[in-house]
Amino acid sequence: MRGKLAAGNWKMNGVAASLAEVESLVLSMGRPTCEVLLCPPATLIHRMSVVASGNIKIGGQDCHAKTTGAHTGDLSAAMLADAGASYVIVGHSERRQDHGETDAVVQSKASAAITEGLVAVICVGETLEDREAERTLDVIAAQLDGSVPDTATAATVVVAYEPVWAIGSGLTPTLEQIGEVHDFIRTNLNARLGTTEGDAIRLLYGGSVKPGNAAEIFAVSNVDGALVGGASLKAADFGPIVDALSNA
Ligand code: PGA
């Protein structure tokens, strides 16, 4: 039985006053049966971990592949862990696009995260152009092969399927399309890592998950949770998504 994970990605949103939302979330969500994770901007990791007081896991949104060094503006996985993070997102499509991150870069970041004891949430997903050209599964296969380290285990890696065209757009794939890609990812991980790890790695869907569509997405095969952007910023939105996953 895989655990379930409701993950929020705050992206470049949130200041100290936003921590009130985390307080509300902790109060409103009771005792969820799923794991809950929030990935705020790095400036809030420590303060959010204090407010979350163990009820919510905290993660970074990116890390450098090295532990220390002359890399102005970057943060290492060790630093995120030191600040209170237990997870880190790597290879989000916004990092791949805005910062030219390749699969090899993403893989080295995931490996660094694992070395420092963080769980790496590795993101993959096709563009609209890829989907229209019917190369979605080829793109996902290449991203998985290039981005997931050979050392990946169920304890160290989560894979998030995020179609680029569904992120922040209000558009979502059909449930059949989500199921097709999640089943494909499961088969790929099993073939690569063996069924013991491959079957146990949690797979998240991400891209315009909202309170209104969460339950139907969580009912799709091989969907073990969600990576939520916009709807993770407010307790009134993220709370019902956590509830939907708890009840799935
Ligand atoms: P969204 O973002 O929920 O706002 O579409 C998802 C993500 O980018 O992780």
XYZ file of C-alpha atoms and ligand atoms in Angstrom:
257
model
C 0.000 0.000 0.000
C 1.467 3.322 -1.071
C 1.008 6.311 1.214
C -0.787 9.321 -0.194
C 0.717 12.785 -0.474
C -1.003 16.160 -0.834
C 1.762 18.563 -1.839
C 1.517 22.323 -2.279
C 3.941 24.380 -4.339
C 3.752 28.060 -3.410
C 6.159 29.047 -6.209
C 7.267 32.708 -5.850
C 4.357 33.584 -3.563
C 4.213 34.200 0.143
C 5.604 36.482 2.825
C 5.530 36.233 6.606
C 1.864 37.265 6.744
C 0.978 34.286 4.524
C 1.874 31.920 7.365
C -1.591 32.651 8.769
C -2.881 30.368 5.981
C -0.695 27.557 7.300
C -2.047 28.079 10.813
C -5.593 27.892 9.420
C -4.765 24.774 7.441
C -3.317 23.002 10.471
C -6.427 23.869 12.494
C -8.927 22.969 9.780
C -7.484 19.726 8.460
C -7.682 17.735 11.685
C -5.838 14.449 11.349
C -5.597 13.632 7.654
C -4.823 10.046 6.657
C -2.514 11.369 3.926
C 0.823 13.105 4.245
C 0.662 16.884 3.697
C 3.572 18.870 2.279
C 4.009 22.566 1.552
C 6.909 23.932 -0.502
C 7.130 27.678 0.170
C 9.780 30.059 -1.138
C 13.070 29.343 0.650
C 12.694 32.545 2.687
C 9.762 30.941 4.531
C 11.018 27.374 4.986
C 12.205 27.787 8.543
C 9.286 29.909 9.739
C 6.756 27.656 8.062
C 8.296 24.569 9.649
C 7.827 26.212 13.054
C 4.178 27.108 12.339
C 3.473 23.655 10.884
C 4.902 22.060 14.051
C 5.150 18.589 12.566
C 1.614 18.477 11.149
C 2.743 19.458 7.677
C 6.048 18.516 6.029
C 8.015 21.363 4.472
C 9.965 21.266 1.229
C 12.097 23.423 -1.024
C 11.256 24.191 -4.656
C 14.729 23.554 -6.078
C 18.266 22.820 -4.901
C 21.772 23.000 -6.314
C 23.562 19.770 -7.165
C 26.594 20.723 -5.017
C 26.720 20.952 -1.229
C 28.642 24.240 -0.894
C 30.670 26.551 -3.087
C 30.825 29.641 -5.256
C 27.256 29.578 -6.626
C 25.775 32.973 -5.847
C 22.061 32.879 -5.174
C 21.804 29.083 -5.077
C 20.837 26.863 -2.170
C 22.072 23.347 -1.495
C 19.942 20.435 -0.395
C 21.894 20.416 2.865
C 20.870 24.038 3.496
C 17.210 23.266 2.853
C 17.396 20.337 5.269
C 19.119 22.557 7.822
C 16.283 25.096 7.512
C 13.626 22.473 8.223
C 12.829 20.905 4.840
C 12.356 17.180 4.375
C 11.404 17.306 0.688
C 12.509 19.261 -2.372
C 10.861 19.645 -5.778
C 13.308 19.195 -8.663
C 12.757 19.587 -12.383
C 9.541 21.603 -12.197
C 8.690 22.715 -15.738
C 9.108 26.358 -14.676
C 12.717 25.570 -13.689
C 13.238 23.586 -16.874
C 11.877 26.516 -18.927
C 13.097 29.573 -16.995
C 16.538 28.206 -16.139
C 17.201 25.791 -18.981
C 17.432 22.791 -16.656
C 18.081 19.587 -18.571
C 17.214 16.066 -17.478
C 20.876 15.557 -16.498
C 20.789 18.660 -14.283
C 17.535 17.521 -12.700
C 18.992 14.088 -12.045
C 22.070 15.561 -10.346
C 19.823 17.738 -8.154
C 17.681 14.734 -7.228
C 20.820 12.773 -6.323
C 22.053 15.651 -4.154
C 18.690 15.794 -2.403
C 18.763 12.063 -1.704
C 22.319 12.295 -0.359
C 21.209 14.970 2.103
C 18.244 12.917 3.280
C 15.553 14.883 1.442
C 12.806 13.240 -0.593
C 13.088 14.463 -4.199
C 9.787 15.254 -5.945
C 10.869 14.837 -9.572
C 8.566 16.547 -12.088
C 7.915 15.404 -15.636
C 5.329 16.503 -18.171
C 4.689 17.181 -21.826
C 4.006 20.494 -23.540
C 0.807 21.070 -25.517
C 2.854 20.718 -28.691
C 4.090 17.310 -27.518
C 0.565 16.157 -26.735
C -0.848 17.360 -30.029
C 1.962 15.588 -31.874
C 1.089 12.396 -29.908
C 4.541 12.167 -28.372
C 3.461 12.476 -24.741
C 4.600 9.015 -23.673
C 7.921 9.331 -25.511
C 8.605 12.647 -23.782
C 7.674 11.237 -20.377
C 9.880 8.165 -20.939
C 12.865 10.336 -21.864
C 12.344 12.621 -18.868
C 12.039 9.667 -16.481
C 15.113 7.947 -17.890
C 17.143 11.161 -17.719
C 15.867 12.699 -14.484
C 15.294 9.814 -12.070
C 18.556 8.612 -10.487
C 19.397 4.893 -10.622
C 19.471 4.957 -6.825
C 15.816 6.070 -6.568
C 13.719 4.224 -4.005
C 10.195 4.640 -2.713
C 11.623 6.299 0.392
C 13.693 8.848 -1.500
C 11.740 9.772 -4.621
C 8.231 10.886 -5.592
C 7.369 11.433 -9.264
C 4.967 14.227 -10.218
C 3.273 14.153 -13.620
C 2.542 17.755 -14.557
C 1.460 18.462 -18.134
C 2.997 21.874 -18.858
C -0.199 23.058 -20.548
C -2.290 22.223 -17.482
C -0.194 24.261 -15.036
C -1.932 27.445 -13.940
C -4.219 27.290 -16.970
C -7.406 25.854 -15.493
C -7.133 23.095 -18.119
C -6.702 19.471 -17.098
C -6.231 16.282 -19.088
C -9.155 13.879 -19.124
C -9.147 11.276 -16.368
C -8.323 8.685 -19.063
C -5.292 10.713 -20.148
C -4.097 11.073 -16.545
C -4.555 7.336 -15.990
C -2.715 6.469 -19.188
C 0.357 8.504 -18.221
C 0.362 7.359 -14.580
C 0.111 3.696 -15.623
C 2.930 4.308 -18.095
C 5.121 5.895 -15.401
C 4.452 2.945 -13.081
C 5.439 0.451 -15.783
C 8.570 2.454 -16.598
C 9.677 2.636 -12.936
C 9.002 -1.072 -12.420
C 11.104 -1.976 -15.444
C 13.927 0.312 -14.408
C 14.031 -0.080 -10.619
C 12.360 -3.441 -10.059
C 8.833 -3.935 -8.823
C 9.653 -3.628 -5.122
C 10.661 0.020 -5.487
C 8.800 0.788 -8.711
C 5.450 -0.265 -7.293
C 6.004 1.654 -4.069
C 7.068 5.039 -5.482
C 4.303 7.595 -5.066
C 3.014 9.266 -8.236
C 1.418 12.704 -7.999
C -0.698 14.457 -10.596
C -0.183 18.233 -10.909
C -1.772 20.939 -13.060
C -4.902 22.912 -12.145
C -5.932 20.642 -9.275
C -8.766 22.389 -7.406
C -11.244 21.427 -4.676
C -13.804 20.752 -7.421
C -11.782 18.210 -9.419
C -9.529 16.667 -6.751
C -11.728 13.701 -5.775
C -12.195 12.449 -9.344
C -8.469 12.770 -10.054
C -7.609 10.881 -6.837
C -9.827 8.004 -7.987
C -7.664 7.431 -11.089
C -5.381 4.383 -11.014
C -1.798 5.039 -9.930
C -2.593 8.574 -8.705
C -1.249 8.720 -5.144
C -1.811 12.421 -4.560
C -1.327 15.822 -6.111
C 1.188 18.607 -6.549
C -0.922 21.742 -6.253
C 0.144 25.257 -7.180
C -2.416 28.055 -7.027
C -4.922 26.164 -4.895
C -2.306 25.473 -2.207
C -1.958 29.136 -1.253
C -5.228 29.365 0.681
C -6.290 27.010 3.447
C -9.866 27.283 2.162
C -8.750 25.668 -1.127
C -5.987 23.330 -0.019
C -7.908 22.007 3.014
C -10.660 20.431 0.874
C -8.012 18.913 -1.447
C -6.322 17.332 1.595
C -9.740 16.053 2.723
C -10.475 14.629 -0.721
C -7.187 12.710 -0.668
C -7.753 11.528 2.899
C -11.114 10.131 1.820
C -9.893 8.669 -1.497
P -1.264 24.818 -10.570
O 0.311 24.493 -10.518
O -1.926 23.927 -9.565
O -1.363 26.264 -10.224
O -1.709 24.504 -11.964
C 0.785 23.177 -10.338
C 2.283 23.163 -10.279
O 2.930 23.866 -11.061
O 2.880 22.449 -9.450
